[in-house]
Amino acid sequence: MTITLYDLAGAQDDHRFSPYCWRIKMALAHKGLAYEALPWRFTEKERIAASGQGSVPVIEDAGRHLHDSWEIAAYLDEAYPEAPALFPGEGARSASLFLKFWTERVLHPLLMRLILTDVHGGLHEKDKDYFRTSREKMLKTSLEAVCEDRDTHLANLGKGLAPLRATLEAQAFLGGEAPTFADYIVFGAFQWARCSSSFEVLPSEDAVKAWRQRLLEMHGGLAANAVRPAA
Amino acid sequence: MTITLYDLAGAQDDHRFSPYCWRIKMALAHKGLAYEALPWRFTEKERIAASGQGSVPVIEDAGRHLHDSWEIAAYLDEAYPEAPALFPGEGARSASLFLKFWTERVLHPLLMRLILTDVHGGLHEKDKDYFRTSREKMLKTSLEAVCEDRDTHLANLGKGLAPLRATLEAQAFLGGEAPTFADYIVFGAFQWARCSSSFEVLPSEDAVKAWRQRLLEMHGGLAANAVRPAA
């Protein structure tokens, strides 16, 4: 049975950049599960109404609708215990929760200031107003103002990555010798940046960049082959 | 066989405030291992020379000398596998490394700006010059300058704690339902602040504070009973 994933898309159907959806595409590939990733736009709330809320990723598996990337990952381990674990070993899920919140509360805001106008530029016409209005209300300023002074934001990202960089200088993946869902959570953020903007957010000699490259090439180059804006 | 721990002490022998030593005291208590924590000062490098370096914690166990709190924790799990694990389950150690670096690269600097002059004030006379000189060289400014503008530093700490707070609003410990060494790493930072300064760094209604309280009371109140400066 093929799993259906509702996956945020831009103007082009095959332009997929949601950090949360990338977590799940990497997770499905990690577990070797067949899936179809349908393009979905912010304003198509009714298409995922069966999930009980309005955000993707949503998966449909054997008639069940699940949402929230963290919950979907737990579901996949539970429903497919014979496939490689996303949270290997007792306590691995609890131990990854801090990284999830660090990614969402620290890393996403740092990256956002480098790419938000590009994210908006890549959206489908029917999503652009919705995105601008909802984000500007949340941020209390314009998308353009958020992205002003790129040099400062790049320096702040560099500083903010210190704990990630130190970890990846010591071991190949956040999960150790092989990636776990913790890696996919953080990778999703960088793949969001990479698929939304041609601007390179990582310096060339960097343990974080080397780790991102390993994940880009993993699972048959799933992430490396993703559509991204031309430089 | 009792383990010997060389534990940083202040002017009073029983004033123990090193964040790295607190990790190990909590870890030894977690594993139910008997130990003697000898007072040690920064300038007593020769007393721990057998460890091959000049910092505590150092433990001596059956003739072996071990240093570095991260390595000591791994050693304790390896040498005492029958006692409760500090890193429970395969991969738990790798999964905790990010939290170690976040604590050292983000949390310690945020806390330092609130307590550094108090840390210095509590030191043994023979350590004060060494500490001031080495820290001011590293920080490229005076201890007093680092601690100026407490309100700003307190606000920055509040913001910096966002991922920790979100995690501890969702689960009782970083390790999940029970503490792991990841908890003791982060707790060590707060116990350093608490034992160095009478200044309260956490707001009263706070998931981080509630978690700190649970750990203070754990292991027979080991940390709650620690000597700290009078308010």
PDB file of C-alpha atoms in Angstrom, chain B residues 16-116:
ATOM      1  CA  ARG B  16      31.288  23.248  45.369  1.00  0.00           C
ATOM      2  CA  PHE B  17      30.031  24.980  42.241  1.00  0.00           C
ATOM      3  CA  SER B  18      31.737  23.602  39.101  1.00  0.00           C
ATOM      4  CA  PRO B  19      29.115  22.784  36.437  1.00  0.00           C
ATOM      5  CA  TYR B  20      31.275  19.947  35.100  1.00  0.00           C
ATOM      6  CA  CYS B  21      31.785  18.451  38.577  1.00  0.00           C
ATOM      7  CA  TRP B  22      28.043  18.669  39.295  1.00  0.00           C
ATOM      8  CA  ARG B  23      27.415  16.568  36.195  1.00  0.00           C
ATOM      9  CA  ILE B  24      29.574  13.844  37.726  1.00  0.00           C
ATOM     10  CA  LYS B  25      28.190  14.081  41.259  1.00  0.00           C
ATOM     11  CA  MET B  26      24.684  13.675  39.861  1.00  0.00           C
ATOM     12  CA  ALA B  27      25.910  10.845  37.620  1.00  0.00           C
ATOM     13  CA  LEU B  28      27.546   8.981  40.514  1.00  0.00           C
ATOM     14  CA  ALA B  29      24.374   9.387  42.588  1.00  0.00           C
ATOM     15  CA  HIS B  30      22.257   8.252  39.621  1.00  0.00           C
ATOM     16  CA  LYS B  31      24.301   5.062  39.456  1.00  0.00           C
ATOM     17  CA  GLY B  32      24.295   4.653  43.234  1.00  0.00           C
ATOM     18  CA  LEU B  33      28.092   4.560  43.390  1.00  0.00           C
ATOM     19  CA  ALA B  34      29.926   5.498  46.595  1.00  0.00           C
ATOM     20  CA  TYR B  35      32.366   8.380  46.198  1.00  0.00           C
ATOM     21  CA  GLU B  36      34.403  10.870  48.131  1.00  0.00           C
ATOM     22  CA  ALA B  37      34.488  14.386  46.651  1.00  0.00           C
ATOM     23  CA  LEU B  38      37.778  16.002  47.662  1.00  0.00           C
ATOM     24  CA  PRO B  39      38.042  19.796  47.553  1.00  0.00           C
ATOM     25  CA  TRP B  40      40.384  20.971  44.816  1.00  0.00           C
ATOM     26  CA  ARG B  41      41.421  24.443  43.650  1.00  0.00           C
ATOM     27  CA  PHE B  42      42.335  25.740  40.196  1.00  0.00           C
ATOM     28  CA  THR B  43      45.961  26.274  41.241  1.00  0.00           C
ATOM     29  CA  GLU B  44      46.457  22.710  42.497  1.00  0.00           C
ATOM     30  CA  LYS B  45      47.336  21.272  39.099  1.00  0.00           C
ATOM     31  CA  GLU B  46      49.935  18.908  40.567  1.00  0.00           C
ATOM     32  CA  ARG B  47      47.295  17.083  42.639  1.00  0.00           C
ATOM     33  CA  ILE B  48      45.572  15.882  39.445  1.00  0.00           C
ATOM     34  CA  ALA B  49      48.713  15.468  37.345  1.00  0.00           C
ATOM     35  CA  ALA B  50      48.091  11.722  37.101  1.00  0.00           C
ATOM     36  CA  SER B  51      45.079  12.507  34.885  1.00  0.00           C
ATOM     37  CA  GLY B  52      47.407  14.019  32.298  1.00  0.00           C
ATOM     38  CA  GLN B  53      45.776  17.449  32.324  1.00  0.00           C
ATOM     39  CA  GLY B  54      44.798  20.310  34.616  1.00  0.00           C
ATOM     40  CA  SER B  55      41.007  20.471  34.934  1.00  0.00           C
ATOM     41  CA  VAL B  56      38.373  18.817  37.091  1.00  0.00           C
ATOM     42  CA  PRO B  57      36.347  16.691  37.293  1.00  0.00           C
ATOM     43  CA  VAL B  58      38.939  13.979  37.675  1.00  0.00           C
ATOM     44  CA  ILE B  59      37.976  10.642  39.155  1.00  0.00           C
ATOM     45  CA  GLU B  60      40.226   7.955  40.529  1.00  0.00           C
ATOM     46  CA  ASP B  61      38.669   4.520  40.420  1.00  0.00           C
ATOM     47  CA  ALA B  62      40.622   1.383  41.313  1.00  0.00           C
ATOM     48  CA  GLY B  63      43.900   3.071  40.392  1.00  0.00           C
ATOM     49  CA  ARG B  64      42.644   4.543  37.102  1.00  0.00           C
ATOM     50  CA  HIS B  65      42.529   8.302  36.647  1.00  0.00           C
ATOM     51  CA  LEU B  66      39.868   9.694  34.291  1.00  0.00           C
ATOM     52  CA  HIS B  67      39.061  13.240  33.306  1.00  0.00           C
ATOM     53  CA  ASP B  68      36.483  15.111  31.188  1.00  0.00           C
ATOM     54  CA  SER B  69      32.903  14.787  32.388  1.00  0.00           C
ATOM     55  CA  TRP B  70      31.674  13.384  29.054  1.00  0.00           C
ATOM     56  CA  GLU B  71      34.339  10.658  29.099  1.00  0.00           C
ATOM     57  CA  ILE B  72      33.806   9.929  32.782  1.00  0.00           C
ATOM     58  CA  ALA B  73      30.079   9.376  32.203  1.00  0.00           C
ATOM     59  CA  ALA B  74      30.826   6.911  29.386  1.00  0.00           C
ATOM     60  CA  TYR B  75      33.360   5.157  31.616  1.00  0.00           C
ATOM     61  CA  LEU B  76      30.853   4.825  34.465  1.00  0.00           C
ATOM     62  CA  ASP B  77      28.285   3.168  32.192  1.00  0.00           C
ATOM     63  CA  GLU B  78      30.946   0.824  30.850  1.00  0.00           C
ATOM     64  CA  ALA B  79      32.535  -0.031  34.190  1.00  0.00           C
ATOM     65  CA  TYR B  80      29.231  -0.335  36.070  1.00  0.00           C
ATOM     66  CA  PRO B  81      26.736  -1.744  33.568  1.00  0.00           C
ATOM     67  CA  GLU B  82      24.559  -3.237  36.303  1.00  0.00           C
ATOM     68  CA  ALA B  83      23.837   0.205  37.814  1.00  0.00           C
ATOM     69  CA  PRO B  84      21.194   2.485  36.175  1.00  0.00           C
ATOM     70  CA  ALA B  85      22.471   3.735  32.809  1.00  0.00           C
ATOM     71  CA  LEU B  86      23.422   7.363  32.263  1.00  0.00           C
ATOM     72  CA  PHE B  87      23.001   6.815  28.530  1.00  0.00           C
ATOM     73  CA  PRO B  88      20.139   4.307  28.344  1.00  0.00           C
ATOM     74  CA  GLY B  89      19.788   2.453  25.061  1.00  0.00           C
ATOM     75  CA  GLU B  90      21.822   2.221  21.896  1.00  0.00           C
ATOM     76  CA  GLY B  91      22.647   5.595  20.417  1.00  0.00           C
ATOM     77  CA  ALA B  92      21.700   7.598  23.524  1.00  0.00           C
ATOM     78  CA  ARG B  93      25.216   8.969  23.923  1.00  0.00           C
ATOM     79  CA  SER B  94      25.433  10.218  20.324  1.00  0.00           C
ATOM     80  CA  ALA B  95      21.958  11.682  20.642  1.00  0.00           C
ATOM     81  CA  SER B  96      23.067  13.697  23.703  1.00  0.00           C
ATOM     82  CA  LEU B  97      26.159  15.274  22.172  1.00  0.00           C
ATOM     83  CA  PHE B  98      24.283  18.219  20.687  1.00  0.00           C
ATOM     84  CA  LEU B  99      22.875  19.049  24.135  1.00  0.00           C
ATOM     85  CA  LYS B 100      26.377  18.970  25.623  1.00  0.00           C
ATOM     86  CA  PHE B 101      27.618  21.480  23.057  1.00  0.00           C
ATOM     87  CA  TRP B 102      24.495  23.623  23.352  1.00  0.00           C
ATOM     88  CA  THR B 103      25.066  23.763  27.116  1.00  0.00           C
ATOM     89  CA  GLU B 104      28.723  24.702  26.746  1.00  0.00           C
ATOM     90  CA  ARG B 105      28.481  27.060  23.764  1.00  0.00           C
ATOM     91  CA  VAL B 106      25.128  28.719  24.429  1.00  0.00           C
ATOM     92  CA  LEU B 107      23.891  28.200  27.997  1.00  0.00           C
ATOM     93  CA  HIS B 108      27.174  28.643  29.911  1.00  0.00           C
ATOM     94  CA  PRO B 109      27.977  31.986  28.200  1.00  0.00           C
ATOM     95  CA  LEU B 110      24.421  33.244  28.866  1.00  0.00           C
ATOM     96  CA  LEU B 111      24.625  32.287  32.554  1.00  0.00           C
ATOM     97  CA  MET B 112      28.192  33.518  32.917  1.00  0.00           C
ATOM     98  CA  ARG B 113      27.131  37.099  32.269  1.00  0.00           C
ATOM     99  CA  LEU B 114      24.827  36.907  35.284  1.00  0.00           C
ATOM    100  CA  ILE B 115      27.190  35.301  37.786  1.00  0.00           C
ATOM    101  CA  LEU B 116      30.862  35.689  36.834  1.00  0.00           C
TER     102      LEU B 116
END
